[in-house]
JSON list of C-alpha atoms in Angstrom, two decimals:
[
{"chain": "L", "resi": 1, "resn": "MET", "atom": "CA", "xyz": [-24.28, 16.15, 59.91]},
{"chain": "L", "resi": 2, "resn": "THR", "atom": "CA", "xyz": [-24.54, 12.41, 60.32]},
{"chain": "L", "resi": 3, "resn": "PHE", "atom": "CA", "xyz": [-22.65, 10.31, 57.79]},
{"chain": "L", "resi": 4, "resn": "VAL", "atom": "CA", "xyz": [-24.66, 7.24, 56.78]},
{"chain": "L", "resi": 5, "resn": "LEU", "atom": "CA", "xyz": [-22.25, 4.74, 55.24]},
{"chain": "L", "resi": 6, "resn": "VAL", "atom": "CA", "xyz": [-24.08, 2.19, 53.09]},
{"chain": "L", "resi": 7, "resn": "HIS", "atom": "CA", "xyz": [-22.16, -1.01, 52.38]},
{"chain": "L", "resi": 8, "resn": "SER", "atom": "CA", "xyz": [-22.53, -3.18, 49.31]},
{"chain": "L", "resi": 9, "resn": "PRO", "atom": "CA", "xyz": [-25.30, -5.75, 49.91]},
{"chain": "L", "resi": 10, "resn": "SER", "atom": "CA", "xyz": [-22.77, -8.31, 48.64]},
{"chain": "L", "resi": 11, "resn": "LEU", "atom": "CA", "xyz": [-20.56, -7.57, 51.66]},
{"chain": "L", "resi": 12, "resn": "GLY", "atom": "CA", "xyz": [-21.27, -6.42, 55.21]},
{"chain": "L", "resi": 13, "resn": "PRO", "atom": "CA", "xyz": [-21.15, -3.43, 57.56]},
{"chain": "L", "resi": 14, "resn": "SER", "atom": "CA", "xyz": [-17.60, -4.11, 58.74]},
{"chain": "L", "resi": 15, "resn": "THR", "atom": "CA", "xyz": [-16.34, -2.86, 55.37]},
{"chain": "L", "resi": 16, "resn": "TRP", "atom": "CA", "xyz": [-17.26, 0.69, 56.47]},
{"chain": "L", "resi": 17, "resn": "ALA", "atom": "CA", "xyz": [-16.34, 0.29, 60.15]},
{"chain": "L", "resi": 18, "resn": "PRO", "atom": "CA", "xyz": [-12.82, 1.82, 59.91]},
{"chain": "L", "resi": 19, "resn": "VAL", "atom": "CA", "xyz": [-14.14, 4.91, 58.10]},
{"chain": "L", "resi": 20, "resn": "ALA", "atom": "CA", "xyz": [-17.00, 5.28, 60.59]},
{"chain": "L", "resi": 21, "resn": "ALA", "atom": "CA", "xyz": [-14.44, 5.19, 63.42]},
{"chain": "L", "resi": 22, "resn": "ALA", "atom": "CA", "xyz": [-12.26, 7.76, 61.64]},
{"chain": "L", "resi": 23, "resn": "LEU", "atom": "CA", "xyz": [-15.24, 10.08, 61.18]},
{"chain": "L", "resi": 24, "resn": "GLU", "atom": "CA", "xyz": [-16.20, 9.74, 64.84]},
{"chain": "L", "resi": 25, "resn": "ARG", "atom": "CA", "xyz": [-12.64, 10.57, 65.91]},
{"chain": "L", "resi": 26, "resn": "ARG", "atom": "CA", "xyz": [-12.93, 13.79, 63.93]},
{"chain": "L", "resi": 27, "resn": "GLY", "atom": "CA", "xyz": [-16.21, 14.72, 65.58]},
{"chain": "L", "resi": 28, "resn": "HIS", "atom": "CA", "xyz": [-18.60, 13.59, 62.84]},
{"chain": "L", "resi": 29, "resn": "PRO", "atom": "CA", "xyz": [-21.38, 11.17, 63.82]},
{"chain": "L", "resi": 30, "resn": "ALA", "atom": "CA", "xyz": [-21.44, 8.12, 61.58]},
{"chain": "L", "resi": 31, "resn": "VAL", "atom": "CA", "xyz": [-23.65, 5.05, 61.28]},
{"chain": "L", "resi": 32, "resn": "VAL", "atom": "CA", "xyz": [-23.33, 1.91, 59.19]},
{"chain": "L", "resi": 33, "resn": "PRO", "atom": "CA", "xyz": [-26.68, 0.21, 58.52]},
{"chain": "L", "resi": 34, "resn": "ASP", "atom": "CA", "xyz": [-26.62, -3.59, 58.31]},
{"chain": "L", "resi": 35, "resn": "LEU", "atom": "CA", "xyz": [-27.97, -4.76, 54.93]},
{"chain": "L", "resi": 36, "resn": "THR", "atom": "CA", "xyz": [-26.97, -8.40, 55.26]},
{"chain": "L", "resi": 37, "resn": "GLY", "atom": "CA", "xyz": [-30.58, -9.55, 55.63]},
{"chain": "L", "resi": 38, "resn": "VAL", "atom": "CA", "xyz": [-32.22, -7.54, 52.85]},
{"chain": "L", "resi": 39, "resn": "ALA", "atom": "CA", "xyz": [-32.53, -10.49, 50.45]},
{"chain": "L", "resi": 40, "resn": "GLU", "atom": "CA", "xyz": [-34.48, -12.60, 52.92]},
{"chain": "L", "resi": 41, "resn": "GLY", "atom": "CA", "xyz": [-38.14, -12.97, 52.01]},
{"chain": "L", "resi": 42, "resn": "GLY", "atom": "CA", "xyz": [-37.87, -12.63, 48.25]},
{"chain": "L", "resi": 43, "resn": "PRO", "atom": "CA", "xyz": [-38.42, -9.67, 45.91]},
{"chain": "L", "resi": 44, "resn": "PRO", "atom": "CA", "xyz": [-38.80, -6.79, 45.92]},
{"chain": "L", "resi": 45, "resn": "HIS", "atom": "CA", "xyz": [-35.62, -6.34, 47.91]},
{"chain": "L", "resi": 46, "resn": "TRP", "atom": "CA", "xyz": [-35.16, -2.59, 47.71]},
{"chain": "L", "resi": 47, "resn": "PRO", "atom": "CA", "xyz": [-37.81, -1.68, 50.34]},
{"chain": "L", "resi": 48, "resn": "ARG", "atom": "CA", "xyz": [-35.83, -3.68, 52.91]},
{"chain": "L", "resi": 49, "resn": "VAL", "atom": "CA", "xyz": [-32.69, -1.75, 51.97]},
{"chain": "L", "resi": 50, "resn": "VAL", "atom": "CA", "xyz": [-34.54, 1.52, 52.59]},
{"chain": "L", "resi": 51, "resn": "GLU", "atom": "CA", "xyz": [-35.96, 0.28, 55.89]},
{"chain": "L", "resi": 52, "resn": "ALA", "atom": "CA", "xyz": [-32.58, -0.98, 57.12]},
{"chain": "L", "resi": 53, "resn": "VAL", "atom": "CA", "xyz": [-31.01, 2.42, 56.44]},
{"chain": "L", "resi": 54, "resn": "ARG", "atom": "CA", "xyz": [-33.90, 4.33, 58.01]},
{"chain": "L", "resi": 55, "resn": "ALA", "atom": "CA", "xyz": [-33.80, 2.15, 61.12]},
{"chain": "L", "resi": 56, "resn": "ALA", "atom": "CA", "xyz": [-30.09, 2.88, 61.64]},
{"chain": "L", "resi": 57, "resn": "THR", "atom": "CA", "xyz": [-30.28, 6.61, 60.94]},
{"chain": "L", "resi": 58, "resn": "PRO", "atom": "CA", "xyz": [-30.90, 9.23, 63.67]},
{"chain": "L", "resi": 59, "resn": "ALA", "atom": "CA", "xyz": [-34.36, 10.76, 63.53]},
{"chain": "L", "resi": 60, "resn": "GLN", "atom": "CA", "xyz": [-33.16, 14.35, 63.19]},
{"chain": "L", "resi": 61, "resn": "GLY", "atom": "CA", "xyz": [-30.43, 16.38, 61.54]},
{"chain": "L", "resi": 62, "resn": "PRO", "atom": "CA", "xyz": [-28.85, 16.57, 58.07]},
{"chain": "L", "resi": 63, "resn": "ILE", "atom": "CA", "xyz": [-27.44, 13.44, 56.46]},
{"chain": "L", "resi": 64, "resn": "VAL", "atom": "CA", "xyz": [-24.61, 12.66, 54.07]},
{"chain": "L", "resi": 65, "resn": "LEU", "atom": "CA", "xyz": [-25.08, 9.35, 52.28]},
{"chain": "L", "resi": 66, "resn": "ALA", "atom": "CA", "xyz": [-21.92, 7.51, 51.23]},
{"chain": "L", "resi": 67, "resn": "ALA", "atom": "CA", "xyz": [-22.46, 4.30, 49.28]},
{"chain": "L", "resi": 68, "resn": "HIS", "atom": "CA", "xyz": [-19.96, 1.67, 48.15]},
{"chain": "L", "resi": 69, "resn": "SER", "atom": "CA", "xyz": [-20.07, -0.58, 45.08]},
{"chain": "L", "resi": 70, "resn": "ASN", "atom": "CA", "xyz": [-23.58, -1.64, 43.97]},
{"chain": "L", "resi": 71, "resn": "ALA", "atom": "CA", "xyz": [-25.10, 0.07, 47.02]},
{"chain": "L", "resi": 72, "resn": "GLY", "atom": "CA", "xyz": [-24.83, 3.17, 44.85]},
{"chain": "L", "resi": 73, "resn": "LEU", "atom": "CA", "xyz": [-27.80, 1.96, 42.82]},
{"chain": "L", "resi": 74, "resn": "PHE", "atom": "CA", "xyz": [-30.01, 2.10, 45.92]},
{"chain": "L", "resi": 75, "resn": "VAL", "atom": "CA", "xyz": [-29.09, 5.70, 46.80]},
{"chain": "L", "resi": 76, "resn": "PRO", "atom": "CA", "xyz": [-32.12, 7.27, 45.05]},
{"chain": "L", "resi": 77, "resn": "VAL", "atom": "CA", "xyz": [-34.71, 5.17, 46.93]},
{"chain": "L", "resi": 78, "resn": "VAL", "atom": "CA", "xyz": [-32.78, 5.52, 50.19]},
{"chain": "L", "resi": 79, "resn": "LYS", "atom": "CA", "xyz": [-32.64, 9.28, 49.73]},
{"chain": "L", "resi": 80, "resn": "GLU", "atom": "CA", "xyz": [-36.37, 9.38, 49.04]},
{"chain": "L", "resi": 81, "resn": "GLY", "atom": "CA", "xyz": [-36.98, 7.32, 52.18]},
{"chain": "L", "resi": 82, "resn": "LEU", "atom": "CA", "xyz": [-34.97, 9.76, 54.31]},
{"chain": "L", "resi": 83, "resn": "GLY", "atom": "CA", "xyz": [-36.49, 12.86, 52.76]},
{"chain": "L", "resi": 84, "resn": "ASP", "atom": "CA", "xyz": [-35.08, 16.37, 52.60]},
{"chain": "L", "resi": 85, "resn": "ARG", "atom": "CA", "xyz": [-32.57, 15.67, 55.37]},
{"chain": "L", "resi": 86, "resn": "VAL", "atom": "CA", "xyz": [-30.11, 14.26, 52.81]},
{"chain": "L", "resi": 87, "resn": "VAL", "atom": "CA", "xyz": [-27.77, 17.10, 51.84]},
{"chain": "L", "resi": 88, "resn": "ALA", "atom": "CA", "xyz": [-25.10, 15.18, 49.90]},
{"chain": "L", "resi": 89, "resn": "CYS", "atom": "CA", "xyz": [-24.49, 11.79, 48.29]},
{"chain": "L", "resi": 90, "resn": "VAL", "atom": "CA", "xyz": [-20.98, 10.38, 47.85]},
{"chain": "L", "resi": 91, "resn": "PHE", "atom": "CA", "xyz": [-20.50, 7.40, 45.55]},
{"chain": "L", "resi": 92, "resn": "ALA", "atom": "CA", "xyz": [-17.37, 5.58, 46.75]},
{"chain": "L", "resi": 93, "resn": "ASP", "atom": "CA", "xyz": [-16.13, 3.18, 44.08]},
{"chain": "L", "resi": 94, "resn": "ALA", "atom": "CA", "xyz": [-19.83, 2.77, 43.41]},
{"chain": "L", "resi": 95, "resn": "HIS", "atom": "CA", "xyz": [-22.14, 2.34, 40.46]},
{"chain": "L", "resi": 96, "resn": "LEU", "atom": "CA", "xyz": [-24.15, 5.41, 39.49]},
{"chain": "L", "resi": 97, "resn": "PRO", "atom": "CA", "xyz": [-27.93, 5.22, 39.10]},
{"chain": "L", "resi": 98, "resn": "PRO", "atom": "CA", "xyz": [-29.60, 6.77, 36.07]},
{"chain": "L", "resi": 99, "resn": "GLU", "atom": "CA", "xyz": [-31.46, 10.05, 36.44]},
{"chain": "L", "resi": 100, "resn": "ARG", "atom": "CA", "xyz": [-34.83, 8.23, 36.55]},
{"chain": "L", "resi": 101, "resn": "GLY", "atom": "CA", "xyz": [-36.52, 4.96, 35.68]},
{"chain": "L", "resi": 102, "resn": "LEU", "atom": "CA", "xyz": [-35.44, 1.50, 36.79]},
{"chain": "L", "resi": 103, "resn": "VAL", "atom": "CA", "xyz": [-32.05, -0.09, 37.37]},
{"chain": "L", "resi": 104, "resn": "LYS", "atom": "CA", "xyz": [-30.95, -3.66, 38.16]},
{"chain": "L", "resi": 105, "resn": "PRO", "atom": "CA", "xyz": [-28.23, -4.29, 40.76]},
{"chain": "L", "resi": 106, "resn": "GLY", "atom": "CA", "xyz": [-26.58, -6.67, 38.30]},
{"chain": "L", "resi": 107, "resn": "GLN", "atom": "CA", "xyz": [-25.50, -5.15, 35.02]},
{"chain": "L", "resi": 108, "resn": "ASP", "atom": "CA", "xyz": [-26.48, -7.10, 31.90]},
{"chain": "L", "resi": 109, "resn": "GLY", "atom": "CA", "xyz": [-22.89, -7.86, 30.91]},
{"chain": "L", "resi": 110, "resn": "PHE", "atom": "CA", "xyz": [-22.17, -9.27, 34.38]},
{"chain": "L", "resi": 111, "resn": "LEU", "atom": "CA", "xyz": [-25.26, -11.47, 34.74]},
{"chain": "L", "resi": 112, "resn": "PRO", "atom": "CA", "xyz": [-23.91, -14.48, 32.76]},
{"chain": "L", "resi": 113, "resn": "PHE", "atom": "CA", "xyz": [-21.00, -14.65, 35.21]},
{"chain": "L", "resi": 114, "resn": "LEU", "atom": "CA", "xyz": [-23.40, -14.53, 38.16]},
{"chain": "L", "resi": 115, "resn": "ARG", "atom": "CA", "xyz": [-25.68, -17.17, 36.65]},
{"chain": "L", "resi": 116, "resn": "GLU", "atom": "CA", "xyz": [-22.75, -19.53, 36.27]},
{"chain": "L", "resi": 117, "resn": "LEU", "atom": "CA", "xyz": [-21.70, -18.94, 39.88]},
{"chain": "L", "resi": 118, "resn": "ALA", "atom": "CA", "xyz": [-25.23, -19.51, 41.19]},
{"chain": "L", "resi": 119, "resn": "GLY", "atom": "CA", "xyz": [-25.74, -22.74, 39.27]},
{"chain": "L", "resi": 120, "resn": "GLU", "atom": "CA", "xyz": [-28.90, -24.80, 39.78]},
{"chain": "L", "resi": 121, "resn": "SER", "atom": "CA", "xyz": [-29.39, -23.63, 43.36]},
{"chain": "L", "resi": 122, "resn": "GLY", "atom": "CA", "xyz": [-29.86, -20.02, 42.28]},
{"chain": "L", "resi": 123, "resn": "VAL", "atom": "CA", "xyz": [-27.82, -18.91, 45.30]},
{"chain": "L", "resi": 124, "resn": "LEU", "atom": "CA", "xyz": [-24.45, -17.21, 44.91]},
{"chain": "L", "resi": 125, "resn": "PRO", "atom": "CA", "xyz": [-21.37, -17.99, 47.00]},
{"chain": "L", "resi": 126, "resn": "ARG", "atom": "CA", "xyz": [-19.95, -15.27, 49.23]},
{"chain": "L", "resi": 127, "resn": "TRP", "atom": "CA", "xyz": [-18.54, -12.33, 47.29]},
{"chain": "L", "resi": 128, "resn": "THR", "atom": "CA", "xyz": [-14.94, -13.11, 48.26]},
{"chain": "L", "resi": 129, "resn": "ASP", "atom": "CA", "xyz": [-15.45, -16.58, 46.79]},
{"chain": "L", "resi": 130, "resn": "TRP", "atom": "CA", "xyz": [-16.30, -15.13, 43.39]},
{"chain": "L", "resi": 131, "resn": "TRP", "atom": "CA", "xyz": [-12.64, -14.39, 42.80]},
{"chain": "L", "resi": 132, "resn": "SER", "atom": "CA", "xyz": [-9.28, -16.08, 43.29]},
{"chain": "L", "resi": 133, "resn": "GLU", "atom": "CA", "xyz": [-7.39, -15.79, 46.58]},
{"chain": "L", "resi": 134, "resn": "GLU", "atom": "CA", "xyz": [-4.72, -13.91, 44.65]},
{"chain": "L", "resi": 135, "resn": "ASP", "atom": "CA", "xyz": [-7.27, -11.23, 43.74]},
{"chain": "L", "resi": 136, "resn": "VAL", "atom": "CA", "xyz": [-9.04, -11.06, 47.08]},
{"chain": "L", "resi": 137, "resn": "ALA", "atom": "CA", "xyz": [-6.18, -11.14, 49.60]},
{"chain": "L", "resi": 138, "resn": "PRO", "atom": "CA", "xyz": [-4.68, -7.70, 48.71]},
{"chain": "L", "resi": 139, "resn": "MET", "atom": "CA", "xyz": [-8.10, -6.05, 49.11]},
{"chain": "L", "resi": 140, "resn": "LEU", "atom": "CA", "xyz": [-8.63, -7.22, 52.69]},
{"chain": "L", "resi": 141, "resn": "PRO", "atom": "CA", "xyz": [-7.32, -5.38, 55.76]},
{"chain": "L", "resi": 142, "resn": "PRO", "atom": "CA", "xyz": [-4.07, -6.44, 57.46]},
{"chain": "L", "resi": 143, "resn": "ASP", "atom": "CA", "xyz": [-5.81, -6.76, 60.85]},
{"chain": "L", "resi": 144, "resn": "PRO", "atom": "CA", "xyz": [-6.65, -10.51, 61.14]},
{"chain": "L", "resi": 145, "resn": "ALA", "atom": "CA", "xyz": [-9.70, -9.94, 63.35]},
{"chain": "L", "resi": 146, "resn": "LEU", "atom": "CA", "xyz": [-11.22, -7.39, 60.99]},
{"chain": "L", "resi": 147, "resn": "ARG", "atom": "CA", "xyz": [-10.36, -9.53, 57.98]},
{"chain": "L", "resi": 148, "resn": "ASP", "atom": "CA", "xyz": [-12.12, -12.54, 59.52]},
{"chain": "L", "resi": 149, "resn": "ARG", "atom": "CA", "xyz": [-15.16, -10.42, 60.42]},
{"chain": "L", "resi": 150, "resn": "VAL", "atom": "CA", "xyz": [-15.43, -9.00, 56.89]},
{"chain": "L", "resi": 151, "resn": "VAL", "atom": "CA", "xyz": [-15.31, -12.48, 55.37]},
{"chain": "L", "resi": 152, "resn": "ALA", "atom": "CA", "xyz": [-17.65, -14.11, 57.89]},
{"chain": "L", "resi": 153, "resn": "GLU", "atom": "CA", "xyz": [-20.48, -11.57, 57.67]},
{"chain": "L", "resi": 154, "resn": "GLN", "atom": "CA", "xyz": [-20.93, -11.77, 53.89]},
{"chain": "L", "resi": 155, "resn": "PRO", "atom": "CA", "xyz": [-24.41, -12.95, 52.91]},
{"chain": "L", "resi": 156, "resn": "ARG", "atom": "CA", "xyz": [-25.06, -15.53, 50.22]},
{"chain": "L", "resi": 157, "resn": "LEU", "atom": "CA", "xyz": [-27.44, -13.65, 47.96]},
{"chain": "L", "resi": 158, "resn": "PRO", "atom": "CA", "xyz": [-29.92, -15.19, 45.54]},
{"chain": "L", "resi": 159, "resn": "LEU", "atom": "CA", "xyz": [-29.33, -14.50, 41.88]},
{"chain": "L", "resi": 160, "resn": "GLY", "atom": "CA", "xyz": [-32.71, -12.77, 41.86]},
{"chain": "L", "resi": 161, "resn": "PHE", "atom": "CA", "xyz": [-31.31, -9.99, 44.02]},
{"chain": "L", "resi": 162, "resn": "TYR", "atom": "CA", "xyz": [-29.27, -8.83, 41.02]},
{"chain": "L", "resi": 163, "resn": "THR", "atom": "CA", "xyz": [-32.16, -9.01, 38.55]},
{"chain": "L", "resi": 164, "resn": "ASP", "atom": "CA", "xyz": [-34.82, -7.38, 40.77]},
{"chain": "L", "resi": 165, "resn": "PRO", "atom": "CA", "xyz": [-35.41, -3.83, 39.42]},
{"chain": "L", "resi": 166, "resn": "VAL", "atom": "CA", "xyz": [-34.89, -0.87, 41.73]},
{"chain": "L", "resi": 167, "resn": "PRO", "atom": "CA", "xyz": [-36.93, 2.29, 41.04]},
{"chain": "L", "resi": 168, "resn": "VAL", "atom": "CA", "xyz": [-35.07, 5.55, 40.50]},
{"chain": "L", "resi": 169, "resn": "PRO", "atom": "CA", "xyz": [-37.24, 8.55, 41.45]},
{"chain": "L", "resi": 170, "resn": "ALA", "atom": "CA", "xyz": [-36.77, 11.58, 39.21]},
{"chain": "L", "resi": 171, "resn": "GLY", "atom": "CA", "xyz": [-34.98, 14.49, 40.89]},
{"chain": "L", "resi": 172, "resn": "TRP", "atom": "CA", "xyz": [-33.05, 12.35, 43.36]},
{"chain": "L", "resi": 173, "resn": "ASP", "atom": "CA", "xyz": [-29.78, 13.98, 42.26]},
{"chain": "L", "resi": 174, "resn": "ALA", "atom": "CA", "xyz": [-30.90, 17.55, 43.01]},
{"chain": "L", "resi": 175, "resn": "VAL", "atom": "CA", "xyz": [-28.59, 17.53, 46.06]},
{"chain": "L", "resi": 176, "resn": "ARG", "atom": "CA", "xyz": [-24.80, 17.63, 45.87]},
{"chain": "L", "resi": 177, "resn": "CYS", "atom": "CA", "xyz": [-23.59, 14.35, 44.36]},
{"chain": "L", "resi": 178, "resn": "SER", "atom": "CA", "xyz": [-19.95, 13.36, 43.96]},
{"chain": "L", "resi": 179, "resn": "CYS", "atom": "CA", "xyz": [-17.78, 10.43, 42.97]},
{"chain": "L", "resi": 180, "resn": "LEU", "atom": "CA", "xyz": [-14.83, 8.96, 44.85]},
{"chain": "L", "resi": 181, "resn": "TRP", "atom": "CA", "xyz": [-13.01, 6.24, 42.97]},
{"chain": "L", "resi": 182, "resn": "PHE", "atom": "CA", "xyz": [-10.13, 3.99, 43.84]},
{"chain": "L", "resi": 183, "resn": "GLY", "atom": "CA", "xyz": [-9.12, 2.27, 40.60]},
{"chain": "L", "resi": 184, "resn": "PRO", "atom": "CA", "xyz": [-10.28, 0.39, 37.48]},
{"chain": "L", "resi": 185, "resn": "PRO", "atom": "CA", "xyz": [-12.93, -0.45, 36.41]},
{"chain": "L", "resi": 186, "resn": "TYR", "atom": "CA", "xyz": [-14.44, 2.54, 38.23]},
{"chain": "L", "resi": 187, "resn": "ASP", "atom": "CA", "xyz": [-12.50, 4.93, 36.02]},
{"chain": "L", "resi": 188, "resn": "THR", "atom": "CA", "xyz": [-15.43, 4.61, 33.61]},
{"chain": "L", "resi": 189, "resn": "VAL", "atom": "CA", "xyz": [-17.83, 5.48, 36.43]},
{"chain": "L", "resi": 190, "resn": "ALA", "atom": "CA", "xyz": [-15.71, 8.50, 37.32]},
{"chain": "L", "resi": 191, "resn": "GLU", "atom": "CA", "xyz": [-15.97, 9.69, 33.73]},
{"chain": "L", "resi": 192, "resn": "GLN", "atom": "CA", "xyz": [-19.76, 9.31, 33.84]},
{"chain": "L", "resi": 193, "resn": "ALA", "atom": "CA", "xyz": [-19.80, 11.43, 37.00]},
{"chain": "L", "resi": 194, "resn": "ARG", "atom": "CA", "xyz": [-17.67, 14.12, 35.33]},
{"chain": "L", "resi": 195, "resn": "GLN", "atom": "CA", "xyz": [-20.09, 14.21, 32.41]},
{"chain": "L", "resi": 196, "resn": "ARG", "atom": "CA", "xyz": [-22.89, 14.88, 34.88]},
{"chain": "L", "resi": 197, "resn": "GLY", "atom": "CA", "xyz": [-20.90, 17.78, 36.30]},
{"chain": "L", "resi": 198, "resn": "TRP", "atom": "CA", "xyz": [-20.23, 16.11, 39.65]},
{"chain": "L", "resi": 199, "resn": "PRO", "atom": "CA", "xyz": [-17.06, 16.62, 41.67]},
{"chain": "L", "resi": 200, "resn": "VAL", "atom": "CA", "xyz": [-14.74, 13.63, 41.21]},
{"chain": "L", "resi": 201, "resn": "LEU", "atom": "CA", "xyz": [-11.81, 12.63, 43.39]},
{"chain": "L", "resi": 202, "resn": "ARG", "atom": "CA", "xyz": [-9.48, 9.65, 43.26]},
{"chain": "L", "resi": 203, "resn": "VAL", "atom": "CA", "xyz": [-7.77, 7.94, 46.18]},
{"chain": "L", "resi": 204, "resn": "PRO", "atom": "CA", "xyz": [-5.67, 5.26, 44.46]},
{"chain": "L", "resi": 205, "resn": "GLY", "atom": "CA", "xyz": [-6.30, 1.77, 45.72]},
{"chain": "L", "resi": 206, "resn": "ARG", "atom": "CA", "xyz": [-8.29, -1.42, 45.27]},
{"chain": "L", "resi": 207, "resn": "HIS", "atom": "CA", "xyz": [-12.05, -1.85, 45.53]},
{"chain": "L", "resi": 208, "resn": "LEU", "atom": "CA", "xyz": [-12.02, -2.21, 49.34]},
{"chain": "L", "resi": 209, "resn": "HIS", "atom": "CA", "xyz": [-9.64, 0.69, 49.91]},
{"chain": "L", "resi": 210, "resn": "HIS", "atom": "CA", "xyz": [-11.90, 2.07, 52.65]},
{"chain": "L", "resi": 211, "resn": "LEU", "atom": "CA", "xyz": [-10.80, -0.99, 54.64]},
{"chain": "L", "resi": 212, "resn": "THR", "atom": "CA", "xyz": [-7.09, -0.63, 54.06]},
{"chain": "L", "resi": 213, "resn": "ASP", "atom": "CA", "xyz": [-6.65, 3.17, 54.11]},
{"chain": "L", "resi": 214, "resn": "PRO", "atom": "CA", "xyz": [-9.64, 4.56, 56.03]},
{"chain": "L", "resi": 215, "resn": "GLU", "atom": "CA", "xyz": [-7.97, 7.86, 56.89]},
{"chain": "L", "resi": 216, "resn": "ALA", "atom": "CA", "xyz": [-7.40, 8.81, 53.25]},
{"chain": "L", "resi": 217, "resn": "VAL", "atom": "CA", "xyz": [-10.92, 7.71, 52.31]},
{"chain": "L", "resi": 218, "resn": "THR", "atom": "CA", "xyz": [-12.35, 9.71, 55.23]},
{"chain": "L", "resi": 219, "resn": "ASP", "atom": "CA", "xyz": [-10.43, 12.80, 54.07]},
{"chain": "L", "resi": 220, "resn": "ALA", "atom": "CA", "xyz": [-11.92, 12.39, 50.61]},
{"chain": "L", "resi": 221, "resn": "ILE", "atom": "CA", "xyz": [-15.50, 11.87, 51.83]},
{"chain": "L", "resi": 222, "resn": "LEU", "atom": "CA", "xyz": [-15.30, 14.97, 54.00]},
{"chain": "L", "resi": 223, "resn": "LYS", "atom": "CA", "xyz": [-13.93, 17.02, 51.12]},
{"chain": "L", "resi": 224, "resn": "LEU", "atom": "CA", "xyz": [-16.57, 15.79, 48.66]},
{"chain": "L", "resi": 225, "resn": "SER", "atom": "CA", "xyz": [-19.47, 16.29, 51.04]},
{"chain": "L", "resi": 226, "resn": "ARG", "atom": "CA", "xyz": [-18.77, 19.98, 51.60]},
{"chain": "L", "resi": 227, "resn": "ARG", "atom": "CA", "xyz": [-21.23, 22.32, 49.95]},
{"chain": "L", "resi": 228, "resn": "SER", "atom": "CA", "xyz": [-18.67, 24.94, 48.92]}
]
């Protein structure tokens, strides 16, 4: 199986790089599609997410999708774009899509905060600039080079990215779906996953724990992606 690690569009592919390396060391092929350009060209944005993932994914063989943060909301359309090759979906500290319909990458309660950040330009600052240094610093990796790369590759997304609806095809969750969570506020997401009957596993940490403890996160993804 190839593990396709989908980063939050608010961040960049380096956030999954340590886990991809850990998977490769254990003999599991892994790719990290680059979504940093998906907001270029205006809405709809989701087809460019699908195309970026498809372009980075090997043409043959089964696939495990692992998505972080609001990339979870794109899993149904990505899965549809990859077809029956997807055998499992792991939501890693990620938002869960509904069973069908439409979903916005920005939740209604969060949009006023984003509108204030975007201001008159309609363009948001980098994700790490949304929060105080005190909040952000503990989430970033200790390796200075990796830390700098994670910060530098963040896109500045338009506010419209978060209000542009993403379709959710019915039946997308017919494969094995599971939830890996690190800490609040994703405890509420973990409870939603339990109510759906999904396997749920916690690796305690902050929202970017896959950067700071990739071995533990890799262990969890491998466990959750097994079919038995």
